[in-house]
């Protein structure tokens, strides 16, 4: 037995080495099949370029690569090639000039787990076009940018001001208050009513949205998108997230089912009723996209796309106003002169508040909320700048992370664009007056 032991050990070692070589050969073979992809850093075996950058600040790595390799770069996330596009001209060429070819949505396991391939954010082709068209049309009918939704926003703003007043004279964090207020605006659009802050269902919904963003922005979420089956074997917040998501989906489905026989076809009161009405209209169409799967996922898309972005922007605006009291004072002075203190601001006041409007735009420019846009995928093999970006196949996804920064957006310093925007507004107002004269 002692004589055979070294032989067995050597045999196992040889088998392991052979398997490793075969694996490396397959990986290199796959990478060579994409030889006409844009240039980029050399990937490591199995992991690609995963551990060559900080996952939380991926955009910095992408910008560094664009400076080194040009506006179109390829990186590898494990064995998946990802094409990074940056710079104004490249984005214009691909998103406008080649818009149809670049119109697909990248498939991320974490997003697919939360939507099951339905909705708007994780779909492509006919389903995406149909659901996007219906969503925009319905929101427009409910007054997106008009008075009805404006009144819902104003109601939450009033509640927010009252909560701020309760903390007058002491330090406090507005993060949760803003998060809750934005969620309630979306709830009023989707469900037709707002929730009280202590409502158990509202608390559950808030917890789900918060957990989703926590997992999505964490290294765990990024690794899950690369190795979903492996990460599923280990404990973590993702398990609680999936459980909470199922509860939220079930609640939304119950809300829709409860309205099937009670809604007024002539006057839907909220998004769910409008969608249910469309479901009833197309119940005899076997190919219809109007089903509970798309309804639930679109509702979730609204919360996931609108909550964190809006609340973070408002929170950052408060921070900048604190850091620049002179700007805050001038904004307040303009509002007092134009609107006064006897009524709330209205969207209709925007044209008469050029400085305030310019400050809002400058805040959004300066904070750079989403330096990386939602990834896309190719709808067909496409040539750009002499490189071939292949259509997505089962052997590997080719995705497009779009860096939205341009040279003037990277310039440091708040206020850079405010004076230019004010001048533009003044010019527009003069032209309008001349045209109406």
Short mmCIF file of C-alpha atoms in Angstrom, two decimals:
data_model
loop_
_atom_site.label_atom_id
_atom_site.label_comp_id
_atom_site.label_asym_id
_atom_site.label_seq_id
_atom_site.Cartn_x
_atom_site.Cartn_y
_atom_site.Cartn_z
CA UNK A 1 0.00 0.00 0.00
CA UNK A 2 2.84 2.39 0.86
CA UNK A 3 4.40 1.76 -2.55
CA UNK A 4 1.14 2.56 -4.41
CA UNK A 5 0.41 5.76 -2.47
CA UNK A 6 2.97 7.94 -4.31
CA UNK A 7 1.71 6.56 -7.63
CA UNK A 8 -1.89 7.50 -6.77
CA UNK A 9 -0.79 10.96 -5.66
CA UNK A 10 1.16 11.49 -8.87
CA UNK A 11 -1.78 10.24 -10.94
CA UNK A 12 -4.15 12.71 -9.26
CA UNK A 13 -1.65 15.51 -9.83
CA UNK A 14 -1.31 14.61 -13.50
CA UNK A 15 -5.10 14.50 -13.95
CA UNK A 16 -5.47 17.91 -12.26
CA UNK A 17 -2.78 19.42 -14.47
CA UNK A 18 -4.35 17.96 -17.61
CA UNK A 19 -7.81 19.28 -16.64
CA UNK A 20 -6.34 22.70 -15.92
CA UNK A 21 -4.59 22.75 -19.30
CA UNK A 22 -7.80 21.70 -21.09
CA UNK A 23 -9.72 24.44 -19.28
CA UNK A 24 -7.12 27.07 -20.18
CA UNK A 25 -7.12 25.85 -23.78
CA UNK A 26 -10.92 26.20 -23.99
CA UNK A 27 -10.80 29.67 -22.43
CA UNK A 28 -8.07 30.84 -24.80
CA UNK A 29 -9.97 29.30 -27.69
CA UNK A 30 -13.09 31.19 -26.74
CA UNK A 31 -11.17 34.44 -26.36
CA UNK A 32 -9.49 33.96 -29.74
CA UNK A 33 -12.94 33.53 -31.34
CA UNK A 34 -13.52 37.18 -30.45
CA UNK A 35 -10.23 38.30 -31.98
CA UNK A 36 -11.81 41.21 -33.88
CA UNK A 37 -13.18 42.77 -30.72
CA UNK A 38 -11.73 46.15 -29.68
CA UNK A 39 -8.42 46.09 -27.77
CA UNK A 40 -8.16 45.94 -24.00
CA UNK A 41 -6.14 44.64 -21.05
CA UNK A 42 -5.05 41.00 -21.07
CA UNK A 43 -7.52 38.84 -19.10
CA UNK A 44 -6.51 36.38 -16.41
CA UNK A 45 -7.58 32.72 -16.72
CA UNK A 46 -11.12 32.05 -15.44
CA UNK A 47 -11.54 35.49 -13.81
CA UNK A 48 -10.80 37.72 -16.78
CA UNK A 49 -10.16 41.31 -15.63
CA UNK A 50 -12.40 41.01 -12.54
CA UNK A 51 -9.77 41.67 -9.88
CA UNK A 52 -7.87 44.32 -11.79
CA UNK A 53 -10.15 47.12 -10.57
CA UNK A 54 -12.35 48.22 -7.69
CA UNK A 55 -15.86 46.95 -8.47
CA UNK A 56 -17.42 49.87 -6.57
CA UNK A 57 -15.58 52.38 -8.78
CA UNK A 58 -15.57 50.54 -12.09
CA UNK A 59 -16.12 53.74 -14.08
CA UNK A 60 -12.69 55.06 -13.00
CA UNK A 61 -11.07 51.93 -14.40
CA UNK A 62 -13.09 52.26 -17.62
CA UNK A 63 -12.01 55.88 -18.04
CA UNK A 64 -8.39 54.88 -17.48
CA UNK A 65 -8.73 52.19 -20.16
CA UNK A 66 -10.33 54.65 -22.59
CA UNK A 67 -7.34 56.95 -22.17
CA UNK A 68 -5.02 54.03 -22.88
CA UNK A 69 -6.84 52.13 -25.65
CA UNK A 70 -9.30 54.63 -27.11
CA UNK A 71 -13.05 55.16 -26.96
CA UNK A 72 -13.91 51.49 -27.60
CA UNK A 73 -12.35 48.93 -25.24
CA UNK A 74 -12.92 45.26 -24.39
CA UNK A 75 -12.65 43.82 -20.90
CA UNK A 76 -13.48 40.31 -19.70
CA UNK A 77 -15.71 39.57 -16.72
CA UNK A 78 -14.80 35.93 -16.13
CA UNK A 79 -15.30 34.42 -19.62
CA UNK A 80 -17.68 37.13 -20.84
CA UNK A 81 -16.41 39.93 -23.11
CA UNK A 82 -17.75 43.40 -22.33
CA UNK A 83 -17.27 46.28 -24.77
CA UNK A 84 -16.85 49.65 -23.06
CA UNK A 85 -17.79 52.73 -25.08
CA UNK A 86 -16.86 56.21 -23.87
CA UNK A 87 -16.65 59.71 -25.26
CA UNK A 88 -19.25 61.89 -26.92
CA UNK A 89 -18.53 60.95 -30.54
CA UNK A 90 -18.43 57.20 -29.93
CA UNK A 91 -21.66 57.31 -27.94
CA UNK A 92 -23.34 59.38 -30.63
CA UNK A 93 -22.18 56.99 -33.37
CA UNK A 94 -23.35 53.86 -31.57
CA UNK A 95 -26.50 55.01 -29.78
CA UNK A 96 -27.88 57.18 -32.60
CA UNK A 97 -26.16 56.18 -35.83
CA UNK A 98 -26.30 52.46 -34.96
CA UNK A 99 -29.19 52.69 -32.52
CA UNK A 100 -31.07 49.61 -33.75
CA UNK A 101 -27.99 47.38 -33.66
CA UNK A 102 -27.13 48.54 -30.12
CA UNK A 103 -30.71 48.53 -28.80
CA UNK A 104 -30.69 45.24 -26.89
CA UNK A 105 -30.58 45.03 -23.10
CA UNK A 106 -27.77 43.13 -21.42
CA UNK A 107 -28.91 40.12 -19.41
CA UNK A 108 -27.68 40.28 -15.82
CA UNK A 109 -28.60 37.35 -13.53
CA UNK A 110 -29.47 39.62 -10.59
CA UNK A 111 -31.81 41.71 -12.73
CA UNK A 112 -33.31 38.63 -14.37
CA UNK A 113 -33.91 37.10 -10.94
CA UNK A 114 -35.94 40.15 -9.93
CA UNK A 115 -37.94 40.52 -13.17
CA UNK A 116 -37.99 37.00 -14.70
CA UNK A 117 -37.25 38.59 -18.06
CA UNK A 118 -40.38 40.77 -18.04
CA UNK A 119 -40.85 44.53 -17.84
CA UNK A 120 -38.73 47.22 -19.47
CA UNK A 121 -35.24 47.23 -17.94
CA UNK A 122 -34.34 43.62 -18.75
CA UNK A 123 -36.07 43.06 -22.10
CA UNK A 124 -35.32 43.67 -25.77
CA UNK A 125 -37.12 43.65 -29.08
CA UNK A 126 -40.92 43.61 -29.35
CA UNK A 127 -41.59 43.16 -25.61
CA UNK A 128 -39.37 46.11 -24.70
CA UNK A 129 -40.92 48.37 -27.34
CA UNK A 130 -44.49 47.46 -26.40
CA UNK A 131 -44.01 47.79 -22.64
CA UNK A 132 -42.02 51.02 -22.97
CA UNK A 133 -44.66 52.54 -25.25
CA UNK A 134 -47.51 51.62 -22.91
CA UNK A 135 -45.68 52.86 -19.80
CA UNK A 136 -44.80 56.25 -21.30
CA UNK A 137 -48.28 56.71 -22.75
CA UNK A 138 -49.97 55.82 -19.45
CA UNK A 139 -47.76 58.12 -17.40
CA UNK A 140 -48.43 60.90 -19.88
CA UNK A 141 -52.18 60.31 -19.59
CA UNK A 142 -51.88 60.46 -15.81
CA UNK A 143 -50.07 63.77 -16.13
CA UNK A 144 -46.32 63.07 -16.23
CA UNK A 145 -44.98 66.61 -16.08
CA UNK A 146 -48.52 67.92 -15.67
CA UNK A 147 -50.72 68.95 -12.79
CA UNK A 148 -52.06 65.61 -11.48
CA UNK A 149 -48.68 64.06 -10.69
CA UNK A 150 -47.44 67.49 -9.62
CA UNK A 151 -50.12 67.52 -6.92
CA UNK A 152 -48.95 64.12 -5.65
CA UNK A 153 -45.38 65.38 -5.48
CA UNK A 154 -46.53 68.52 -3.69
CA UNK A 155 -48.39 66.44 -1.08
CA UNK A 156 -45.22 64.51 -0.25
CA UNK A 157 -43.21 67.74 -0.26
CA UNK A 158 -45.57 69.21 2.34
CA UNK A 159 -45.17 66.13 4.55
CA UNK A 160 -41.41 66.31 4.07
CA UNK A 161 -41.25 69.96 5.15
CA UNK A 162 -43.27 69.15 8.27
CA UNK A 163 -40.86 66.35 9.17
CA UNK A 164 -37.89 68.68 8.64
CA UNK A 165 -39.49 71.27 10.93
CA UNK A 166 -39.72 68.73 13.75
CA UNK A 167 -35.93 68.46 13.71
CA UNK A 168 -35.35 72.23 13.63
CA UNK A 169 -32.38 73.23 15.77
CA UNK A 170 -30.78 69.78 15.85
CA UNK A 171 -28.70 67.73 13.43
CA UNK A 172 -30.47 64.95 11.53
CA UNK A 173 -30.10 62.84 8.40
CA UNK A 174 -32.76 63.41 5.73
CA UNK A 175 -31.86 60.22 3.84
CA UNK A 176 -34.72 58.02 5.08
CA UNK A 177 -37.25 60.85 4.87
CA UNK A 178 -36.37 61.54 1.24
CA UNK A 179 -36.33 57.84 0.40
CA UNK A 180 -39.79 57.37 1.92
CA UNK A 181 -41.22 60.46 0.20
CA UNK A 182 -40.04 59.41 -3.26
CA UNK A 183 -41.39 55.89 -2.72
CA UNK A 184 -44.77 57.30 -1.74
CA UNK A 185 -44.97 59.38 -4.93
CA UNK A 186 -44.40 56.20 -6.94
CA UNK A 187 -46.96 54.35 -4.80
CA UNK A 188 -49.59 56.99 -5.53
CA UNK A 189 -48.98 56.58 -9.27
CA UNK A 190 -48.89 52.78 -9.21
CA UNK A 191 -51.47 51.91 -6.53
CA UNK A 192 -53.55 55.09 -6.59
CA UNK A 193 -52.84 56.07 -2.98
CA UNK A 194 -49.99 56.90 -0.64
CA UNK A 195 -49.09 54.88 2.46
CA UNK A 196 -48.69 56.04 6.01
CA UNK A 197 -45.08 55.68 7.12
CA UNK A 198 -46.00 53.08 9.75
CA UNK A 199 -48.00 50.91 7.33
CA UNK A 200 -46.55 47.33 7.43
CA UNK A 201 -46.91 46.88 3.67
CA UNK A 202 -45.11 50.18 3.01
CA UNK A 203 -42.32 49.20 5.40
CA UNK A 204 -41.95 45.87 3.62
CA UNK A 205 -41.79 47.60 0.24
CA UNK A 206 -39.18 50.08 1.50
CA UNK A 207 -37.09 47.26 2.92
CA UNK A 208 -37.18 45.42 -0.41
CA UNK A 209 -36.15 48.48 -2.44
CA UNK A 210 -33.38 49.32 0.03
CA UNK A 211 -32.04 45.74 0.10
CA UNK A 212 -32.11 45.62 -3.70
CA UNK A 213 -29.85 48.65 -4.04
CA UNK A 214 -27.59 47.44 -1.23
CA UNK A 215 -27.03 44.10 -2.96
CA UNK A 216 -26.88 45.57 -6.47
CA UNK A 217 -24.11 48.05 -5.57
CA UNK A 218 -22.10 45.62 -3.44
CA UNK A 219 -19.23 43.36 -4.54
CA UNK A 220 -21.55 40.44 -3.76
CA UNK A 221 -24.05 41.65 -6.35
CA UNK A 222 -21.36 42.17 -8.98
CA UNK A 223 -19.91 38.72 -8.38
CA UNK A 224 -23.42 37.22 -8.48
CA UNK A 225 -23.83 38.64 -11.99
CA UNK A 226 -20.71 36.73 -13.06
CA UNK A 227 -21.07 33.51 -11.04
CA UNK A 228 -24.78 33.28 -10.09
CA UNK A 229 -24.90 29.55 -9.40
CA UNK A 230 -21.78 29.63 -7.27
CA UNK A 231 -22.85 32.65 -5.19
CA UNK A 232 -26.29 31.09 -4.66
CA UNK A 233 -24.61 28.33 -2.64
CA UNK A 234 -23.32 30.77 -0.04
CA UNK A 235 -25.23 32.78 2.59
CA UNK A 236 -25.74 36.50 2.09
CA UNK A 237 -28.23 39.32 1.70
CA UNK A 238 -29.18 38.11 -1.76
CA UNK A 239 -31.29 35.30 -0.27
CA UNK A 240 -33.32 37.75 1.82
CA UNK A 241 -33.64 40.00 -1.24
CA UNK A 242 -35.14 37.24 -3.38
CA UNK A 243 -37.58 36.37 -0.60
CA UNK A 244 -38.66 40.01 -0.21
CA UNK A 245 -38.99 40.39 -3.98
CA UNK A 246 -41.38 37.46 -4.15
CA UNK A 247 -43.54 39.01 -1.42
CA UNK A 248 -43.58 42.36 -3.25
CA UNK A 249 -44.50 40.65 -6.52
CA UNK A 250 -47.32 38.75 -4.83
CA UNK A 251 -48.70 41.94 -3.28
CA UNK A 252 -48.71 43.70 -6.66
CA UNK A 253 -50.38 40.71 -8.30
CA UNK A 254 -53.08 40.65 -5.60
CA UNK A 255 -53.70 44.37 -6.15
CA UNK A 256 -54.19 43.71 -9.86
CA UNK A 257 -56.46 40.71 -9.36
CA UNK A 258 -58.65 42.66 -6.92
CA UNK A 259 -59.35 45.24 -9.64
CA UNK A 260 -60.21 42.81 -12.42
CA UNK A 261 -63.95 43.08 -11.73
CA UNK A 262 -64.16 46.47 -10.03
CA UNK A 263 -62.34 48.99 -12.22
CA UNK A 264 -64.15 51.61 -14.26
CA UNK A 265 -63.07 51.11 -17.92
CA UNK A 266 -63.77 54.75 -18.71
CA UNK A 267 -61.52 56.15 -15.97
CA UNK A 268 -58.59 54.08 -14.66
CA UNK A 269 -57.28 55.67 -11.47
CA UNK A 270 -53.71 54.38 -11.40
CA UNK A 271 -51.10 52.49 -13.39
CA UNK A 272 -52.26 49.04 -12.26
CA UNK A 273 -55.85 49.75 -13.32
CA UNK A 274 -54.67 51.01 -16.72
CA UNK A 275 -52.63 47.84 -17.25
CA UNK A 276 -55.44 45.54 -16.06
CA UNK A 277 -57.79 47.30 -18.48
CA UNK A 278 -55.36 46.58 -21.31
CA UNK A 279 -55.12 42.94 -20.17
CA UNK A 280 -58.89 42.58 -20.43
CA UNK A 281 -58.90 44.17 -23.89
CA UNK A 282 -56.31 41.68 -25.15
CA UNK A 283 -57.46 38.57 -23.28
CA UNK A 284 -58.20 36.75 -26.56
CA UNK A 285 -54.78 37.52 -28.06
CA UNK A 286 -52.49 34.50 -27.48
CA UNK A 287 -49.36 36.59 -28.19
CA UNK A 288 -50.23 39.51 -25.94
CA UNK A 289 -47.56 41.04 -23.74
CA UNK A 290 -50.18 42.30 -21.29
CA UNK A 291 -49.94 39.76 -18.49
CA UNK A 292 -49.22 39.66 -14.77
CA UNK A 293 -45.52 38.98 -15.40
CA UNK A 294 -45.00 42.23 -17.29
CA UNK A 295 -47.26 44.20 -14.94
CA UNK A 296 -45.42 43.16 -11.79
CA UNK A 297 -42.00 43.69 -13.37
CA UNK A 298 -42.86 47.16 -14.73
CA UNK A 299 -44.06 48.20 -11.28
CA UNK A 300 -40.76 46.97 -9.84
CA UNK A 301 -38.87 48.79 -12.62
CA UNK A 302 -40.54 52.04 -11.55
CA UNK A 303 -39.42 51.61 -7.96
CA UNK A 304 -35.90 50.42 -8.81
CA UNK A 305 -35.31 53.12 -11.46
CA UNK A 306 -36.95 56.05 -9.70
CA UNK A 307 -36.40 55.74 -5.97
CA UNK A 308 -32.66 55.77 -5.36
CA UNK A 309 -31.88 58.13 -8.25
CA UNK A 310 -34.39 60.79 -7.19
CA UNK A 311 -33.75 60.64 -3.44
CA UNK A 312 -29.96 60.71 -3.96
CA UNK A 313 -30.24 63.74 -6.26
CA UNK A 314 -32.32 65.66 -3.70
CA UNK A 315 -29.94 64.67 -0.90
CA UNK A 316 -26.95 65.85 -2.92
CA UNK A 317 -28.76 69.09 -3.75
CA UNK A 318 -29.22 69.78 -0.03
CA UNK A 319 -25.51 69.14 0.52
CA UNK A 320 -24.47 71.57 -2.22
CA UNK A 321 -26.85 74.24 -0.94
CA UNK A 322 -25.22 73.91 2.50
CA UNK A 323 -21.74 74.17 0.99
CA UNK A 324 -22.68 77.18 -1.15
CA UNK A 325 -24.89 79.45 1.00
CA UNK A 326 -24.57 82.30 -1.49
CA UNK A 327 -26.17 80.14 -4.19
CA UNK A 328 -28.85 79.04 -1.73
CA UNK A 329 -29.58 82.66 -0.85
CA UNK A 330 -29.89 83.70 -4.49
CA UNK A 331 -32.23 80.78 -5.26
CA UNK A 332 -34.42 81.71 -2.28
CA UNK A 333 -34.43 85.37 -3.32
CA UNK A 334 -35.53 84.52 -6.86
CA UNK A 335 -38.32 82.25 -5.60
CA UNK A 336 -39.53 84.92 -3.16
CA UNK A 337 -39.57 87.56 -5.90
CA UNK A 338 -41.37 85.42 -8.49
CA UNK A 339 -43.57 83.11 -6.40
CA UNK A 340 -43.72 84.72 -3.00
CA UNK A 341 -44.31 82.82 0.23
CA UNK A 342 -48.09 82.46 0.00
CA UNK A 343 -48.20 79.51 -2.39
CA UNK A 344 -46.23 76.47 -3.52
CA UNK A 345 -43.97 76.40 -6.55
CA UNK A 346 -45.48 75.04 -9.75
CA UNK A 347 -44.01 73.59 -12.92
CA UNK A 348 -45.53 76.59 -14.67
CA UNK A 349 -43.14 78.86 -12.71
CA UNK A 350 -40.09 77.28 -14.32
CA UNK A 351 -39.77 79.78 -17.17
CA UNK A 352 -39.74 82.64 -14.68
CA UNK A 353 -37.03 81.06 -12.48
CA UNK A 354 -33.96 80.88 -14.75
CA UNK A 355 -31.37 80.90 -11.96
CA UNK A 356 -33.16 78.22 -9.91
CA UNK A 357 -33.57 76.07 -13.01
CA UNK A 358 -29.89 76.52 -13.87
CA UNK A 359 -28.86 75.49 -10.34
CA UNK A 360 -30.94 72.30 -10.57
CA UNK A 361 -29.28 71.41 -13.88
CA UNK A 362 -25.83 72.19 -12.49
CA UNK A 363 -26.46 69.94 -9.47
CA UNK A 364 -27.29 67.04 -11.78
CA UNK A 365 -24.21 67.72 -13.93
CA UNK A 366 -21.88 68.07 -10.99
CA UNK A 367 -23.02 65.00 -9.02
CA UNK A 368 -22.70 62.68 -12.06
CA UNK A 369 -25.31 60.28 -10.66
CA UNK A 370 -24.86 57.48 -13.20
CA UNK A 371 -21.42 57.56 -14.87
CA UNK A 372 -22.19 54.14 -16.37
CA UNK A 373 -25.47 53.76 -18.21
CA UNK A 374 -27.62 50.63 -18.28
CA UNK A 375 -25.64 48.03 -20.28
CA UNK A 376 -26.88 47.06 -23.73
CA UNK A 377 -26.30 44.06 -25.95
CA UNK A 378 -25.91 43.68 -29.70
CA UNK A 379 -28.90 42.71 -31.80
CA UNK A 380 -26.66 41.58 -34.68
CA UNK A 381 -22.99 41.39 -35.68
CA UNK A 382 -21.88 45.00 -36.10
CA UNK A 383 -18.71 46.64 -37.36
CA UNK A 384 -17.56 49.85 -35.71
CA UNK A 385 -14.19 51.58 -36.10
CA UNK A 386 -12.81 48.50 -37.82
CA UNK A 387 -13.83 46.14 -34.99
CA UNK A 388 -16.50 43.44 -35.09
CA UNK A 389 -18.84 43.40 -32.10
CA UNK A 390 -20.73 40.09 -32.39
CA UNK A 391 -24.36 39.39 -31.67
CA UNK A 392 -25.03 37.85 -28.28
CA UNK A 393 -24.82 34.06 -28.36
CA UNK A 394 -25.04 31.30 -25.76
CA UNK A 395 -21.26 30.95 -25.75
CA UNK A 396 -20.83 34.46 -24.39
CA UNK A 397 -22.59 37.75 -23.95
CA UNK A 398 -21.20 40.88 -25.56
CA UNK A 399 -22.42 43.81 -23.53
CA UNK A 400 -21.93 47.54 -23.76
CA UNK A 401 -21.26 49.65 -20.72
CA UNK A 402 -21.72 53.27 -21.74
CA UNK A 403 -19.61 55.87 -19.97
CA UNK A 404 -21.58 59.07 -20.13
CA UNK A 405 -18.85 61.52 -19.19
CA UNK A 406 -17.36 64.02 -21.59
CA UNK A 407 -14.48 66.43 -21.12
CA UNK A 408 -16.61 69.32 -19.84
CA UNK A 409 -18.52 67.02 -17.47
CA UNK A 410 -15.25 65.95 -15.82
CA UNK A 411 -14.29 69.52 -15.04
CA UNK A 412 -14.10 70.11 -11.30
CA UNK A 413 -16.10 72.76 -9.55
CA UNK A 414 -19.73 73.50 -8.89
CA UNK A 415 -21.31 76.47 -10.79
CA UNK A 416 -19.39 75.84 -14.03
CA UNK A 417 -22.54 75.78 -16.17
CA UNK A 418 -24.94 77.93 -14.16
CA UNK A 419 -24.12 81.25 -15.81
CA UNK A 420 -24.25 79.68 -19.28
CA UNK A 421 -27.65 78.14 -18.54
CA UNK A 422 -28.96 81.44 -17.17
CA UNK A 423 -27.80 83.21 -20.33
CA UNK A 424 -29.50 80.54 -22.46
CA UNK A 425 -32.76 80.93 -20.53
CA UNK A 426 -32.62 84.72 -20.89
CA UNK A 427 -32.05 84.39 -24.64
CA UNK A 428 -35.00 81.99 -25.00
CA UNK A 429 -37.31 84.32 -23.08
CA UNK A 430 -36.30 87.30 -25.25
CA UNK A 431 -36.89 85.30 -28.45
CA UNK A 432 -40.30 84.12 -27.21
CA UNK A 433 -41.34 87.69 -26.37
CA UNK A 434 -40.20 88.92 -29.79
CA UNK A 435 -42.08 86.09 -31.50
CA UNK A 436 -45.28 86.83 -29.57
CA UNK A 437 -45.02 90.60 -30.12
#
